[in-house]
Short mmCIF file of C-alpha atoms in Angstrom, two decimals:
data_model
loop_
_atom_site.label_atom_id
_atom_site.label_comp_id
_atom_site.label_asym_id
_atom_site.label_seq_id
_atom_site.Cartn_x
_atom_site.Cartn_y
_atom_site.Cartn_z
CA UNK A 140 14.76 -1.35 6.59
CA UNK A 141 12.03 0.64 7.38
CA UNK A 142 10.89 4.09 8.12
CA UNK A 143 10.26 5.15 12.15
CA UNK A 144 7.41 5.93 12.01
CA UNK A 145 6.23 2.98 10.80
CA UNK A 146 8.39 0.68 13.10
CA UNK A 147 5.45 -0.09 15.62
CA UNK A 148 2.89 -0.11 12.84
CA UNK A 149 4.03 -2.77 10.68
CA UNK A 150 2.36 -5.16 12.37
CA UNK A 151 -1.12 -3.79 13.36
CA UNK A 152 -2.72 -1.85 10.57
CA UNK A 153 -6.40 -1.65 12.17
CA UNK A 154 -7.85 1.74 11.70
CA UNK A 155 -11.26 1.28 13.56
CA UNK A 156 -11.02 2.87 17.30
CA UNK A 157 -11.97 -0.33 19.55
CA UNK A 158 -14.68 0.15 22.35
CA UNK A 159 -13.66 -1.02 25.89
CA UNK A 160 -15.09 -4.28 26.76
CA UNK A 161 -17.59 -4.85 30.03
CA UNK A 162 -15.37 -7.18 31.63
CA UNK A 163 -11.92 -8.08 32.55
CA UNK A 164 -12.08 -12.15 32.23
CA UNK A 165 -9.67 -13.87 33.27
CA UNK A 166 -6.73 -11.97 32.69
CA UNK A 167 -3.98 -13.08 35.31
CA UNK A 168 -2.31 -10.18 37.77
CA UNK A 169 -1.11 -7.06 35.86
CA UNK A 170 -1.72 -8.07 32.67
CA UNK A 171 -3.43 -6.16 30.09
CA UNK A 172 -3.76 -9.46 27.72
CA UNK A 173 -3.49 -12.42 27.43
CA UNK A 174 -3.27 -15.00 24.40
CA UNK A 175 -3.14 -18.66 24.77
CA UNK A 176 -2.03 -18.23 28.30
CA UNK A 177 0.58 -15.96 27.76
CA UNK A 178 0.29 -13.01 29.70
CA UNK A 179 1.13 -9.65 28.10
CA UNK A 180 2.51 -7.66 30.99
CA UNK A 181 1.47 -4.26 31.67
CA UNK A 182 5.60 -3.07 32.11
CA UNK A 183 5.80 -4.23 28.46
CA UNK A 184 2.56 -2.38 27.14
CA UNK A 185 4.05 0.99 28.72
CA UNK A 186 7.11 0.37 27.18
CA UNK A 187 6.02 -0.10 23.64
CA UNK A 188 3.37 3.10 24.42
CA UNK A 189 6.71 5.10 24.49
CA UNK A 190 7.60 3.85 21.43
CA UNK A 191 4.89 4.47 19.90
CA UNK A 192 4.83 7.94 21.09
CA UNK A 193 8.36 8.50 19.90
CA UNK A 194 7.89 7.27 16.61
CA UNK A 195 5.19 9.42 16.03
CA UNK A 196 6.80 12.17 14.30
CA UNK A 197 6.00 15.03 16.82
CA UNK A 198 9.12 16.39 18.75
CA UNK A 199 9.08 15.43 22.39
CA UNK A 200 6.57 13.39 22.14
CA UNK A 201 5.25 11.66 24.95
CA UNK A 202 2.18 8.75 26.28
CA UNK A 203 -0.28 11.18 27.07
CA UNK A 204 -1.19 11.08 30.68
CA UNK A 205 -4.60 9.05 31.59
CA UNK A 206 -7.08 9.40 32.79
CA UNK A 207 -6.65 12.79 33.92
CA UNK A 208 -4.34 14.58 31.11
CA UNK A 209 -3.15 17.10 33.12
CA UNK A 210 0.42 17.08 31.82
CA UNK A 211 -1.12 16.59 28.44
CA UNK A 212 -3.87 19.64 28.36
CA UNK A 213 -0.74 21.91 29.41
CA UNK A 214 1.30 21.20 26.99
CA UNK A 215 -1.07 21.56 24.40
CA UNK A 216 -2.40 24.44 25.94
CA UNK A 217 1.15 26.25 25.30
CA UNK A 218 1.53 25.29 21.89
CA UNK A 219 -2.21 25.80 21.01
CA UNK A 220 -2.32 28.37 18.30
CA UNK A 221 -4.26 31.83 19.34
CA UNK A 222 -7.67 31.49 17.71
CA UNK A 223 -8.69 33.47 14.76
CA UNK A 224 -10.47 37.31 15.47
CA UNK A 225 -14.15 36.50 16.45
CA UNK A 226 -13.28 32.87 17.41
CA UNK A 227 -13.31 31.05 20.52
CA UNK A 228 -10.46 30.02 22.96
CA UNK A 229 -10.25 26.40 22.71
CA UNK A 230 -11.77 24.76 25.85
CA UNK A 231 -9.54 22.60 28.45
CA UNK A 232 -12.37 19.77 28.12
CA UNK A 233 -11.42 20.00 24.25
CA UNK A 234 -7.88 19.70 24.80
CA UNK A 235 -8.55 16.86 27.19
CA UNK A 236 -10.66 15.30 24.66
CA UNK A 237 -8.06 15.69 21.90
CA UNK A 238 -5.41 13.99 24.80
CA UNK A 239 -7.72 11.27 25.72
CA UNK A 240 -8.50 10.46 21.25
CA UNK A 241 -4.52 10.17 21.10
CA UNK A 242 -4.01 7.96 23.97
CA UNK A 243 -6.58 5.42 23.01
CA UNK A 244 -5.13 5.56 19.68
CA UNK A 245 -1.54 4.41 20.74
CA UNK A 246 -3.08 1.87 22.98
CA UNK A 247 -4.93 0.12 20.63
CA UNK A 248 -1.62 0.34 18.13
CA UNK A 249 0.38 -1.35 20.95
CA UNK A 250 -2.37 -3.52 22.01
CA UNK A 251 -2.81 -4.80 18.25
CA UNK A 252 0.52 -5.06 17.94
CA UNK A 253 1.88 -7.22 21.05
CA UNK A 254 -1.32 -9.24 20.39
CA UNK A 255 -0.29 -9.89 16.89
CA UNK A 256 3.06 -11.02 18.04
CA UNK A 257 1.76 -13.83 20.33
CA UNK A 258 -0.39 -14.77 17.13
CA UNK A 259 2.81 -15.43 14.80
CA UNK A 260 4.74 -16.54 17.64
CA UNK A 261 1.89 -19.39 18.69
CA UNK A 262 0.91 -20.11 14.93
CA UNK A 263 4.56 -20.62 13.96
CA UNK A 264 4.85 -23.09 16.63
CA UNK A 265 1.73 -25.13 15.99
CA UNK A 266 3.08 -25.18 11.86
CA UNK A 267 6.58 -26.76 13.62
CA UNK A 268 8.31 -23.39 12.14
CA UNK A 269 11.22 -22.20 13.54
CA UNK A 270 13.52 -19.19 13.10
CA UNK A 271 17.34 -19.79 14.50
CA UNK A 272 19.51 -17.48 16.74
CA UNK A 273 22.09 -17.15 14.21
CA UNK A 274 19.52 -16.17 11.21
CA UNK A 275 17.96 -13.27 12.91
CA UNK A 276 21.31 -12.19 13.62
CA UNK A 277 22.23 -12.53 10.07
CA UNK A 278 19.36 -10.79 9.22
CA UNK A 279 19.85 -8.17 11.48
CA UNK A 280 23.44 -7.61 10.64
CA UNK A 281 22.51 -7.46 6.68
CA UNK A 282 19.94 -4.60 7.09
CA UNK A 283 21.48 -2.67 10.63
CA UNK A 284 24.58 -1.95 8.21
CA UNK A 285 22.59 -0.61 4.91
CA UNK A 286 20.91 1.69 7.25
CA UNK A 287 23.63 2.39 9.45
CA UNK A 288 27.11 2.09 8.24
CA UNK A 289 28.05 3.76 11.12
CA UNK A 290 27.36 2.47 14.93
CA UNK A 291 26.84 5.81 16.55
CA UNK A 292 23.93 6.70 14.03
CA UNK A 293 21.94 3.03 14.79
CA UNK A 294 22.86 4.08 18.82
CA UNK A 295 21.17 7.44 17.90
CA UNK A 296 18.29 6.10 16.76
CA UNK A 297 17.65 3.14 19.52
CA UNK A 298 17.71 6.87 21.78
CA UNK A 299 15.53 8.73 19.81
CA UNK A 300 13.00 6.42 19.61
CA UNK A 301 13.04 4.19 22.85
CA UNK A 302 13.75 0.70 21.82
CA UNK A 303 16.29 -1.35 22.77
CA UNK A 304 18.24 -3.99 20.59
CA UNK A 305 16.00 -6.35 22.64
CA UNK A 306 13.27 -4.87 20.52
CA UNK A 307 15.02 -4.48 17.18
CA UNK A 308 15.86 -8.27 17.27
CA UNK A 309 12.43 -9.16 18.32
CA UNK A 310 10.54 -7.42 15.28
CA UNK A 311 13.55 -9.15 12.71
CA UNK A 312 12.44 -12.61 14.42
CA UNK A 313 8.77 -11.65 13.77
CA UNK A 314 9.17 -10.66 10.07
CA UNK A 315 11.34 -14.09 9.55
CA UNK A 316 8.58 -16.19 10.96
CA UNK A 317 5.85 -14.34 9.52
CA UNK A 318 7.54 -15.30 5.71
CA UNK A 319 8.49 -19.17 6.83
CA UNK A 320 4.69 -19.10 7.69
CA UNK A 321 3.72 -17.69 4.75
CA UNK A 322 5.90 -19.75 2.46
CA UNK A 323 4.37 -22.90 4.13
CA UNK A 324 0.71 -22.03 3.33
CA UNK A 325 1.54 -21.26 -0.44
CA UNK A 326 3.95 -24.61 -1.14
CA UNK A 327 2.71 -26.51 -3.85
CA UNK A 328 0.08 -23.87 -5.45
CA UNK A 329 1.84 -23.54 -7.93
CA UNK A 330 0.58 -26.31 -10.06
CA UNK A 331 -1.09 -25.16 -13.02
CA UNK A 332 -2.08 -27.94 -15.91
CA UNK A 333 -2.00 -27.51 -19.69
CA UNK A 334 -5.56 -27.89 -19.39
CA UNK A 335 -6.29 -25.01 -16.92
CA UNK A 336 -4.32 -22.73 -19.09
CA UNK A 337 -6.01 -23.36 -22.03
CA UNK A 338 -9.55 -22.96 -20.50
CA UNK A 339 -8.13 -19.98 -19.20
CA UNK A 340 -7.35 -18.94 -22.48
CA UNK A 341 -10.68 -19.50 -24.30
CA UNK A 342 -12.38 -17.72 -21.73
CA UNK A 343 -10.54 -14.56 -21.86
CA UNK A 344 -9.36 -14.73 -25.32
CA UNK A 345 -9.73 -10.94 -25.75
CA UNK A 346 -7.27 -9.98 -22.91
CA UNK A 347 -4.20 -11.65 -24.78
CA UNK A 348 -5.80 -9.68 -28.44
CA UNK A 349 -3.82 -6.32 -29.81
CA UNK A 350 -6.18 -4.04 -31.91
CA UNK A 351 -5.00 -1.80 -34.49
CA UNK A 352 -2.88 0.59 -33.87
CA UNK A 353 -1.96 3.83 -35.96
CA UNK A 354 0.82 6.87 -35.63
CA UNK A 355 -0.45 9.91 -36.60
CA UNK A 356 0.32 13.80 -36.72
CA UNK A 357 -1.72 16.44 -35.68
CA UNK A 358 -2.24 19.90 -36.04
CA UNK A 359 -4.85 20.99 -33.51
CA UNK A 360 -6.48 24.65 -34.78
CA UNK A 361 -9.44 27.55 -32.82
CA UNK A 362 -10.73 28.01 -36.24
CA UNK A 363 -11.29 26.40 -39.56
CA UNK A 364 -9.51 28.74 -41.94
CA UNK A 365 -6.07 28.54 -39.48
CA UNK A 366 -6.60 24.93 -39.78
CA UNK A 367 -6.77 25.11 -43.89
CA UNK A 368 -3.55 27.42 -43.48
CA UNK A 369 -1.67 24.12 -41.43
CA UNK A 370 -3.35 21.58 -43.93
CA UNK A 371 -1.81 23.74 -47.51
CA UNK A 372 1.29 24.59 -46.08
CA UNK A 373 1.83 20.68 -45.24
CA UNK A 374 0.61 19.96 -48.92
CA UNK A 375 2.80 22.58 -50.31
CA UNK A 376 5.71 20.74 -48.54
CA UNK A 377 6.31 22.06 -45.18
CA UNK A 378 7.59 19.87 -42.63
CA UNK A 379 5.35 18.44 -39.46
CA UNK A 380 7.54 19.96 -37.11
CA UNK A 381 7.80 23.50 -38.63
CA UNK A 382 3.97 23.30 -39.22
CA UNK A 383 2.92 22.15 -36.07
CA UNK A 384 4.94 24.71 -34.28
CA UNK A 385 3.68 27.56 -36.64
CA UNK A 386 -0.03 26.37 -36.12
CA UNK A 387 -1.02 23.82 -33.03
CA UNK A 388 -2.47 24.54 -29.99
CA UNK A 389 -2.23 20.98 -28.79
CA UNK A 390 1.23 21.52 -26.95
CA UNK A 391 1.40 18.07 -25.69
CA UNK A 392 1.78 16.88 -29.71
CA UNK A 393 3.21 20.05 -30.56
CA UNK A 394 6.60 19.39 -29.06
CA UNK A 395 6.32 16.12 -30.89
CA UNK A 396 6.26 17.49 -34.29
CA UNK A 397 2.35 16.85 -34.14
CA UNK A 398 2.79 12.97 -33.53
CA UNK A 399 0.81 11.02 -31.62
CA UNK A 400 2.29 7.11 -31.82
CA UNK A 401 -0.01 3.65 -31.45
CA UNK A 402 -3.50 5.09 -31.17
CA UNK A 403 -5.94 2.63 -30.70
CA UNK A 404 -9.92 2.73 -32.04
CA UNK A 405 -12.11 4.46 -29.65
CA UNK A 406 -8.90 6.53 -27.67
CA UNK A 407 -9.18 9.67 -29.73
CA UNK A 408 -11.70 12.01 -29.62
CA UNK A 409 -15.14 11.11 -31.23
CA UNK A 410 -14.78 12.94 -34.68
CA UNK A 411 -10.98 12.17 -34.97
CA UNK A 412 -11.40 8.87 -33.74
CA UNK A 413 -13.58 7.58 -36.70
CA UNK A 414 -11.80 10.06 -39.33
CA UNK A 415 -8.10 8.98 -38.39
CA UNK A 416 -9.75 5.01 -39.01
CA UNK A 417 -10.95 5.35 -42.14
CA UNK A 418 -8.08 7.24 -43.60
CA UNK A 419 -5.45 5.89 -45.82
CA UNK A 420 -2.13 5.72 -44.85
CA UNK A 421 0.00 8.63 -46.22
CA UNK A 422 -2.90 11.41 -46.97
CA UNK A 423 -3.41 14.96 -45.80
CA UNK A 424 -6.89 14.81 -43.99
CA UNK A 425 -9.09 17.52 -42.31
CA UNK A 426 -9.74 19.90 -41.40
CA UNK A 427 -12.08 17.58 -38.72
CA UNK A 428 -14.26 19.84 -36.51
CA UNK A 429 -14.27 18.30 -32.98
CA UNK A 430 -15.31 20.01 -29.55
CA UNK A 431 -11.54 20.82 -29.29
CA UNK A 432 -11.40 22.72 -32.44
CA UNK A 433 -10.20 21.82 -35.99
CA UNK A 434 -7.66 18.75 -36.52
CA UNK A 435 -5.22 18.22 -39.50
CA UNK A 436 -3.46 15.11 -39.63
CA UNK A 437 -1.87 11.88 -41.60
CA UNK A 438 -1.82 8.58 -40.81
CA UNK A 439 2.08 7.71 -40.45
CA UNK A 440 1.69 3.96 -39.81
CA UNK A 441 -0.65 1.00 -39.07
CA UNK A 442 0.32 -1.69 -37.31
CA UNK A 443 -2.78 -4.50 -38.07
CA UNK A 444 -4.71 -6.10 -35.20
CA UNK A 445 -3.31 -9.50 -33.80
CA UNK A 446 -4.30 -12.25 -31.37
CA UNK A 447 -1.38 -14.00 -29.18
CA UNK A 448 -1.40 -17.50 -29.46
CA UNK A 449 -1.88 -20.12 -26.99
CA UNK A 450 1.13 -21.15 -26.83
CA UNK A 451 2.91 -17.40 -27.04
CA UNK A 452 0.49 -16.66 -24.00
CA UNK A 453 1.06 -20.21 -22.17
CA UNK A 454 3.70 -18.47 -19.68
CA UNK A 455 2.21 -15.37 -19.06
CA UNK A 456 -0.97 -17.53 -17.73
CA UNK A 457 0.59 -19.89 -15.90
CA UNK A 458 1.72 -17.34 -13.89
CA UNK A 459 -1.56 -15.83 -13.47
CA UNK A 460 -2.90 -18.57 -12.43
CA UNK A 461 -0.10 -19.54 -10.27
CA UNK A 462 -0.91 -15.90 -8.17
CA UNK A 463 -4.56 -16.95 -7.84
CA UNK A 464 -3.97 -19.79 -6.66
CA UNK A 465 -1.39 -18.82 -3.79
CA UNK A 466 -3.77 -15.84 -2.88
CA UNK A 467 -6.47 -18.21 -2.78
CA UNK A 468 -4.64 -19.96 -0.17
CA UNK A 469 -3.47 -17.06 1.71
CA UNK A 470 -6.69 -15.52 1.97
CA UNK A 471 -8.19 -18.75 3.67
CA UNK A 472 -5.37 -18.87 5.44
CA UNK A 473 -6.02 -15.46 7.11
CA UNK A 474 -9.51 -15.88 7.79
CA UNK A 475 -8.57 -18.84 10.11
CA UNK A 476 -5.84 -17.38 11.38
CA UNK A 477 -7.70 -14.39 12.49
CA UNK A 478 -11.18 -16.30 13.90
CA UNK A 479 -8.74 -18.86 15.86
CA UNK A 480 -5.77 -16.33 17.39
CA UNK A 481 -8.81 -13.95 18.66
CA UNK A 482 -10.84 -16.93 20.34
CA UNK A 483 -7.63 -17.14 22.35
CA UNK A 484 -7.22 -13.64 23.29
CA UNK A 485 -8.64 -12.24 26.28
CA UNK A 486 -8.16 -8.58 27.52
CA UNK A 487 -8.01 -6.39 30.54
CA UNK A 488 -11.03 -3.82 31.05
CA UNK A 489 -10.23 -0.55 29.68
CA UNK A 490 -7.68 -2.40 26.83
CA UNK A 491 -9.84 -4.03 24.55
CA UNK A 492 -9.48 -4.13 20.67
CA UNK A 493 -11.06 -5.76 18.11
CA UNK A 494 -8.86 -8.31 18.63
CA UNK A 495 -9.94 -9.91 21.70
CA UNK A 496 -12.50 -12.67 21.93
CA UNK A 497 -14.16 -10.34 24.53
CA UNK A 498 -14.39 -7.01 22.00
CA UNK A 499 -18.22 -5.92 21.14
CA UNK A 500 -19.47 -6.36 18.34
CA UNK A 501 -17.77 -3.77 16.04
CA UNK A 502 -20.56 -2.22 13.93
CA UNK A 503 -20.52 -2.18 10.22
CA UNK A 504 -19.58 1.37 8.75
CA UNK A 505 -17.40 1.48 5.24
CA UNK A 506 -14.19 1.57 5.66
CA UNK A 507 -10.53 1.58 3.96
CA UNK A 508 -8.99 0.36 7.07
CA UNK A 509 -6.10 -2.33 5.74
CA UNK A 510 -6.69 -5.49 7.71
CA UNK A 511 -4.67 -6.40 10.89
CA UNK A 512 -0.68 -7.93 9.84
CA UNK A 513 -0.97 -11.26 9.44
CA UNK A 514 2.38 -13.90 8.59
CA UNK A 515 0.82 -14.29 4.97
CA UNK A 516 1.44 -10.65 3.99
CA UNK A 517 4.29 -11.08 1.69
CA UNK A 518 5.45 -7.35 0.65
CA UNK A 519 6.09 -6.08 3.77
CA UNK A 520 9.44 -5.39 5.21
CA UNK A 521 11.07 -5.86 8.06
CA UNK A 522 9.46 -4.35 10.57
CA UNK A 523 12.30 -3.99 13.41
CA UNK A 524 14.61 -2.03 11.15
CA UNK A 525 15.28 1.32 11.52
CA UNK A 526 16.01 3.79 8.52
CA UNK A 527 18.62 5.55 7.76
CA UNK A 528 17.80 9.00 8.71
#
C-alpha cells in the first residue's frame, strides 16, 4: 500500500502544465471529458479535485476557488509570512496568481488521472482482459489489513482524505488490470537462443572479465620523513594496526589497520596506482609522493585477472536479454497505447491536458517529467491503498 500523498498520483505522472485548448468539441452536457464516448462527469472531476487537495500534505487543504480566488487569496493572505525589513507586502494579484498556479495544477492531476483510467479500462477490454469481483476484493482485503489492522484507522483515513471505498476499490481494479495488461504484452519474450547468447557474449566479452585485484595497507603521511618513521617502524616489526594508528592521516584506512581490500588497476591514485602494481607481494614499499602526501604500504594479496566463461555467464545473459526483450515490447507497447487512447479523448474548454486529441501542440523544452502511467509500468504499487499512518 501506498503513501497519501501519492494515492491520486499514481496514475498520472505528467509534470508539464497543459495550455487550455480553443475549443470545447464535442463533449456531451456537463462533461469535462470524454474518451471513447464515455463521458467524464464534471460531479466526478470535483470530487477527485478534493482528493487531490486532501492528499496534498497541507492541513485543511482545500480546491482553491476559480476563477475568482477569493476564499483562496484570504486564506493565504492570513498565513502569509510578514515580509523581511525593506521588502514588499506581497500583492493580492500575487496571491491570486499563486491560487490560480495550484488550481490548474490539481486539475490537470485529476484530469490525467480519470483520463488514464478510461485508457486501461477501454484497452483492457479491447485485449479481452478482465479483472473479477472477488479478486479485487481479495486484493483489497490482503493490503487494507497490512495497513490497517484496525478498522477505525482505514475509516480515519477514507475521512481525512475524501475517498470513499467506492474509490479505494476502483484504484485496486485499476492496478490489477494495468498488470494483466502488462503481462499480456510481455508473454513469450522471453525466448532467448543459445545462439543469441553467445553473440551476446563475443560482443561484450569484457563486461563478464575480472582484472587483478590486490589488498594492500597503507600508511598515508604530510611529510616524507613521518612517512620513513611509519615505513622503519613496520620493518623493525611493528604491527599495521599500531603503525597506522601512530602515523596515518587517511582515517578511512586508518580504522582498518591501513587496509584497503581488492583494488583494481587504475582506482588508486596516479603514483600509488602504478607503484602498488609493480610491487611484489609481501615488501615494505614507499615512501610514494602523491598529491595526497607520502604513502607506505605492502601488497597483502593478489588475486590474478580472469575471464567468465560462456557457459559460467550463459544464465546471467539470458536474463539480460530476456529484460530487453520484454522492455522492447513494452516500450512499443506504450507508444501505441498513448497515440491511440489520446485520438479518442476529447476535452471541455478550460480542461485540456496533454492528453486530449484537442491539446496544442506542447512545445519542446528539456524535461525530467516521468511519462504519463501506463498498464505496462510494472514496479508500481497499488495505487488505491492507503498507508498506514
Amino acid at each position: 500500500m501506498i503513501k497519501a500523498a501519492r494515492l491520486l498520483l499514481g496514475l498520472c505522472a505528467l509534470a508539464a502544465t497543459a495550455a487550455v485548448a480553443a475549443g470545447c468539441g464535442g463533449v456531451p452536457g456537463n462533461a469535462v471529458a470524454e474518451v471513447d464516448g464515455t463521458p467524464i462527469e464534471k460531479d466526478t472531476f470535483e470530487h477527485w479535485m478534493n482528493v487531490a487537495a486532501k492528499s496534498s500534505g497541507q492541513p485543511g487543504a482545500t480546491v482553491p476557488d476559480a476563477p475568482e480566488y477569493t476564499k483562496c487569496v484570504e486564506n493565504k493572505r492570513k498565513t502569509a509570512p510578514k515580509p523581511a525589513k525593506g521588502q514588499p507586502k506581497t500583492t493580492d494579484e500575487q496571491l491570486k496568481e499563486q491560487c490560480k498556479q495550484e488550481y490548474e495544477q490539481l486539475r490537470d492531476q485529476v484530469l490525467q488521472l480519470l483520463t488514464s483510467f478510461e485508457w486501461i479500462e477501454g484497452e483492457a477490454e479491447e485485449m479481452g482482459i478482465k479483472v473479477s469481483d472477488a479478486e479485487v476484493k481479495k486484493s483489497f482485503d490482503q493490503q487494507k489489513k497490512q495497513s490497517f489492522p484496525k478498522d477505525a484507522d482505514y475509516q480515519k483515513f477514507l475521512k481525512d482524505y475524501g475517498q470513499t471505498e467506492q474509490d479505494v476499490m476502483q484504484r485496486v481494479k485499476l492496478d490489477l488490470l494495468s498488470n494483466k495488461i502488462r503481462d499480456k504484452v510481455i508473454k513469450g519474450k522471453d525466448k532467448v537462443t543459445d545462439a543469441q547468447i553467445k553473440e551476446f557474449y563475443d560482443k561484450n566479452r569484457e563486461r563478464f572479465a575480472q582484472p587483478e585485484r590486490r589488498d594492500i595497507r597503507v600508511v598515508l603521511t604530510k611529510g616524507e620523513a613521518r612517512a620513513q618513521e611509519a615505513k622503519s617502524a613496520l620493518e623493525g616489526g611493528e604491527s599495521w594496526k599500531s603503525v597506522a594508528k601512530q602515523y596515518s592521516i587517511d582515517e578511512a584506512s586508518k580504522s582498518q589497520g591501513g587496509k584497503l581490500p581488492a583494488q583494481a588497476e587504475g582506482t588508486l591514485e596516479k603514483a600509488l596506482d602504478e607503484a602498488v602494481f609493480k610491487a611484489k607481494k609481501g615488501e615494505i614499499e614507499g615512501p610514494v609522493k602523491t598529491q595526497f602526501g607520502y604513502y607506505v604500504f605492502e601488497v597483502e594479496k593478489v588475486e590474478k585477472a580472469s575471464q567468465q566463461t560462456l557457459e559460467q555467464a550463459k544464465e546471467t545473459i539470458r536474463q539480460t536479454l530476456q529484460s530487453q526483450n520484454q522492455q522492447k515490447a513494452l516500450d512499443k507497447f506504450v507508444a501505441d497505447f498513448q497515440k491511440k487512447w489520446k485520438e479518442r479523448t476529447e476535452c471541455r474548454e478550460g480542461y485540456v491536458t496533454q492528453q486530449c486529441k484537442n491539446a496544442p501542440k506542447a512545445t519542446p523544452t528539456p524535461s525530467t517529467a516521468a511519462p504519463p502511467t501506463t498498464p505496462t509500468q510494472p514496479t508500481q504499487p497499488a495505487p488505491a491503498e492507503p498507508e498506514n499512518r
